[in-house]
Short mmCIF file of C-alpha atoms in Angstrom, two decimals:
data_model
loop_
_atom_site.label_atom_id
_atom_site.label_comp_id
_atom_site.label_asym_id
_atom_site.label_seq_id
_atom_site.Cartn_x
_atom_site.Cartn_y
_atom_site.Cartn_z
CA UNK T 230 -27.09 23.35 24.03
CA UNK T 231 -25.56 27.02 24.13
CA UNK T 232 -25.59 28.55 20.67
CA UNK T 233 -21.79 29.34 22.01
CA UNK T 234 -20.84 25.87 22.13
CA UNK T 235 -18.74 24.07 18.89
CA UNK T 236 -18.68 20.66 18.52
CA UNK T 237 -15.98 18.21 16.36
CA UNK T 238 -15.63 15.32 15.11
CA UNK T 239 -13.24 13.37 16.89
CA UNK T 240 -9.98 12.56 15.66
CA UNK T 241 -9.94 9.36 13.22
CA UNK T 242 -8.25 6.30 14.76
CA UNK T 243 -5.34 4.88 12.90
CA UNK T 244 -4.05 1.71 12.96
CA UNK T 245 -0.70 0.05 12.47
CA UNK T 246 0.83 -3.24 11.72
CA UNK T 247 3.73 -4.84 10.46
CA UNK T 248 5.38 -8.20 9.32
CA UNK T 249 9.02 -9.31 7.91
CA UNK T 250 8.31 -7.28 4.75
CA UNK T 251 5.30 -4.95 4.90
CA UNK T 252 4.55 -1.83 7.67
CA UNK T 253 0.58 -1.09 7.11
CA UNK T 254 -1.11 1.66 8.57
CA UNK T 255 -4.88 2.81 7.74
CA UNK T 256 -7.55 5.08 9.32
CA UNK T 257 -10.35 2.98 7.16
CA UNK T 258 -12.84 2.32 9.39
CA UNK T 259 -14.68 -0.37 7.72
CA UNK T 260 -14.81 -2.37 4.22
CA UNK T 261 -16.97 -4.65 2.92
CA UNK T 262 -15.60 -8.00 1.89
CA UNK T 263 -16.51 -10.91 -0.04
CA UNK T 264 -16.71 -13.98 1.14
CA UNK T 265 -16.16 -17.39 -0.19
CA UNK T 266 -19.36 -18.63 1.22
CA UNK T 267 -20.42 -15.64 -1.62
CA UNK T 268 -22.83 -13.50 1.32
CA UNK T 269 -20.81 -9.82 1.73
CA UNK T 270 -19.67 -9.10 5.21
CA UNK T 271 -18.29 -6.02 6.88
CA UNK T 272 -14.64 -6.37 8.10
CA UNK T 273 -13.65 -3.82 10.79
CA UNK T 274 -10.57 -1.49 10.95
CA UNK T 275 -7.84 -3.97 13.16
CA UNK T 276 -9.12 -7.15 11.05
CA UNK T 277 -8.49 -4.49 7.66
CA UNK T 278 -4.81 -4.46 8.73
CA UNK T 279 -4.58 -8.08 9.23
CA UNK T 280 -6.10 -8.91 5.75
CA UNK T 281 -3.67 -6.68 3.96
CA UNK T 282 -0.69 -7.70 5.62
CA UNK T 283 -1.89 -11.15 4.73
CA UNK T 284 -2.58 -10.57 1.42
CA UNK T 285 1.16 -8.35 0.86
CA UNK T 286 3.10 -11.02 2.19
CA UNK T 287 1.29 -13.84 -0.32
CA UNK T 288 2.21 -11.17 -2.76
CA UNK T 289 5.90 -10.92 -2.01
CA UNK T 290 5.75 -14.87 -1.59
CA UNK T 291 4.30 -15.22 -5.35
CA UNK T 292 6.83 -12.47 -6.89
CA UNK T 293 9.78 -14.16 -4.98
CA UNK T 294 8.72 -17.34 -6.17
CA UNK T 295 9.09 -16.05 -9.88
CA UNK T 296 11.36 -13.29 -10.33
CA UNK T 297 13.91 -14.98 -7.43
CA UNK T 298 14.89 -13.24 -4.30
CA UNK T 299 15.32 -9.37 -4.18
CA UNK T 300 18.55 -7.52 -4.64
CA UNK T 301 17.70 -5.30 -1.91
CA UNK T 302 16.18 -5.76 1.68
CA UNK T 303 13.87 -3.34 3.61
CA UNK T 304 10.13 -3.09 4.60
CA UNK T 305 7.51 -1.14 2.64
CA UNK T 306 5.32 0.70 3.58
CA UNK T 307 1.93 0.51 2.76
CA UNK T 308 -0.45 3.82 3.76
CA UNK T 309 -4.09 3.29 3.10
CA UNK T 310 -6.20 6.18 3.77
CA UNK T 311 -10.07 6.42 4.63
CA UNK T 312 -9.51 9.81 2.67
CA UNK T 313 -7.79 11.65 -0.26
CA UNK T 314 -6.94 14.72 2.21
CA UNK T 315 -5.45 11.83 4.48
CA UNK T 316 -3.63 10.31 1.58
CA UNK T 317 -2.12 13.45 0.47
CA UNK T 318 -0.60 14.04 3.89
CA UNK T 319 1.04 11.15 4.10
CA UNK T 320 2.21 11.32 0.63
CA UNK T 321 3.84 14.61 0.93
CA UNK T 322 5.32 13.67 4.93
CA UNK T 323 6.85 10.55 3.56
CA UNK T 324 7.64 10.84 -0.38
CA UNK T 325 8.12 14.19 -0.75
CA UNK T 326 4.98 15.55 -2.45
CA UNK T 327 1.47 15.75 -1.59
CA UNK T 328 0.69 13.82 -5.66
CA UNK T 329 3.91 11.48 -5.54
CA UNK T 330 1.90 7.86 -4.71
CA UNK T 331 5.21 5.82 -4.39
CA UNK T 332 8.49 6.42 -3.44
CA UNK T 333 10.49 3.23 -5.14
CA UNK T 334 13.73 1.57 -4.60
CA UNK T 335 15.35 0.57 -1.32
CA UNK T 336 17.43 3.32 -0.02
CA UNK T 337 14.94 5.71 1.50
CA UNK T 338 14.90 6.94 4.95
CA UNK T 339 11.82 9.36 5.33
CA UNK T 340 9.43 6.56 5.16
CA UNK T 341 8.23 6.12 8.73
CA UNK T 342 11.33 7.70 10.20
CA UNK T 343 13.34 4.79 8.25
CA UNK T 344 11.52 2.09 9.70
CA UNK T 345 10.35 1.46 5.68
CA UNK T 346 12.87 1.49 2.58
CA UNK T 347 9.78 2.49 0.33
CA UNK T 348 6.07 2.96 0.33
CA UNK T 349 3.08 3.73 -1.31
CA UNK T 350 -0.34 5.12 -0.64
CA UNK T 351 -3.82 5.08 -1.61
CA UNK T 352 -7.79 6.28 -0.29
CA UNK T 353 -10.86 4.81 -0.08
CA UNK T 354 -11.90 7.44 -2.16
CA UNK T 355 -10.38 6.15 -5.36
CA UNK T 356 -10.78 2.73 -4.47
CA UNK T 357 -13.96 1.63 -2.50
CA UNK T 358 -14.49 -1.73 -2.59
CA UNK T 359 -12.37 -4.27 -1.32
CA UNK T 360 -11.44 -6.25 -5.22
CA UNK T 361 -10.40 -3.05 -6.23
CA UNK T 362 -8.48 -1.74 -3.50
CA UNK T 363 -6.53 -5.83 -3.43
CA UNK T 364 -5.59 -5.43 -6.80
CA UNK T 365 -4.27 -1.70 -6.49
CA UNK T 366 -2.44 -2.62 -3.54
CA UNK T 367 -0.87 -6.10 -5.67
CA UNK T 368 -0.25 -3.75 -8.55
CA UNK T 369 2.32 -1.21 -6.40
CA UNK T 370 3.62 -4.27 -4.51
CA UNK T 371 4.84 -5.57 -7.70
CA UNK T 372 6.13 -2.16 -8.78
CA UNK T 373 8.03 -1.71 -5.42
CA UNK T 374 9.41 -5.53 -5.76
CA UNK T 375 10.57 -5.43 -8.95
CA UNK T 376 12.39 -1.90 -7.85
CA UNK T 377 14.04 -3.88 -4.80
CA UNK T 378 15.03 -7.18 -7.09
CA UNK T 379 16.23 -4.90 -9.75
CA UNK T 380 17.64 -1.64 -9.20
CA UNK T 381 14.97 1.03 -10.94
CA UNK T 382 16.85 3.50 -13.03
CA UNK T 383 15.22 6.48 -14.87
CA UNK T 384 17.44 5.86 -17.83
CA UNK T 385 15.05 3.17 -19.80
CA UNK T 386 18.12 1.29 -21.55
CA UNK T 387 18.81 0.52 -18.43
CA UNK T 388 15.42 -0.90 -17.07
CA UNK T 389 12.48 -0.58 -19.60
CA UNK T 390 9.51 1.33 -18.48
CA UNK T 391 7.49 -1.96 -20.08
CA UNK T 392 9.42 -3.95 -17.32
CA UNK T 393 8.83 -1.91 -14.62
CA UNK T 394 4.80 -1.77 -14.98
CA UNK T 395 5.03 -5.14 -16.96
CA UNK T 396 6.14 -6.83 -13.05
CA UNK T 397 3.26 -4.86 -11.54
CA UNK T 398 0.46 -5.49 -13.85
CA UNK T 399 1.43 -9.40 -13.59
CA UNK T 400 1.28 -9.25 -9.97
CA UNK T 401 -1.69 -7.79 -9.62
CA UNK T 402 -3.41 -10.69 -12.23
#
């Protein structure tokens, strides 16, 4: 090759899905998963997006079935990133800042051009194996749930910060 020519890495592939309550989109190419059967196996990106949607709506279904239905409707968004970089860029596009991880409540329209009321994101970077990245992603479910059954206000007499990350840390249990 010609000492002239550059080379690039080609663009990473992103994928997107969606159900009743979630919108999921990811440019993780791969993650190792556990299996019942107790052997490790490798899922791929498109099954990645399945598995999550899966696992948010058996989320919603198990907060729903406790705290009662939600106050507000909408679809979150859930943005999981093969990279920090990635992560960032989607944080600051659709909450506003490149460190803001969540954008909470149900009245939002930047979150995928308003096809999501709220959202959150995360990389593989902080979490890297698939039992940590579930929990994480139970953990802000719960947080974004509990701001869409009750309406989240900064003013703690009015919801207690121990509430707020009390619904979140029991979800993700």
């Amino acid at each position: 090759a010609s000492a002239n020519m550059s080379f690039t890495e080609p663009p990473k592939r992103m994928i997107v899905g969606w159900t009743e309550h979630f919108y999921l989109v990811t440019d993780i190419p791969r993650l190792k998963l556990l299996t019942q059967g107790g052997a490790p196996r490798v899922a791929d990106q498109h099954e990645l997006v399945h598995l999550f949607l899966e696992r948010a709506e058996k989320a919603y279904d198990d907060f729903v079935s406790v705290w009662g239905p939600l106050g507000a409707a909408g679809r979150t968004g859930i943005f999981l990133a093969d990279r920090k970089q990635k992560m960032e860029a989607w944080q600051l596009a659709y909450f506003g800042n490149a460190k803001t991880n969540m954008l909470y409540g149900a009245g939002s329209t930047r979150v995928s051009g308003g096809f999501c009321v709220n959202g959150f994101a995360t990389s593989a970077d902080e979490f890297n194996n698939d039992r940590d990245l579930h929990a994480y992603v139970r953990h802000m479910i719960g947080h974004l749930l509990f701001s869409m059954w009750h309406k989240v206000d900064p003013d703690a007499r009015k919801t207690p910060k121990w509430a707020f990350a009390g619904a979140a840390d029991w979800l993700c249990k």
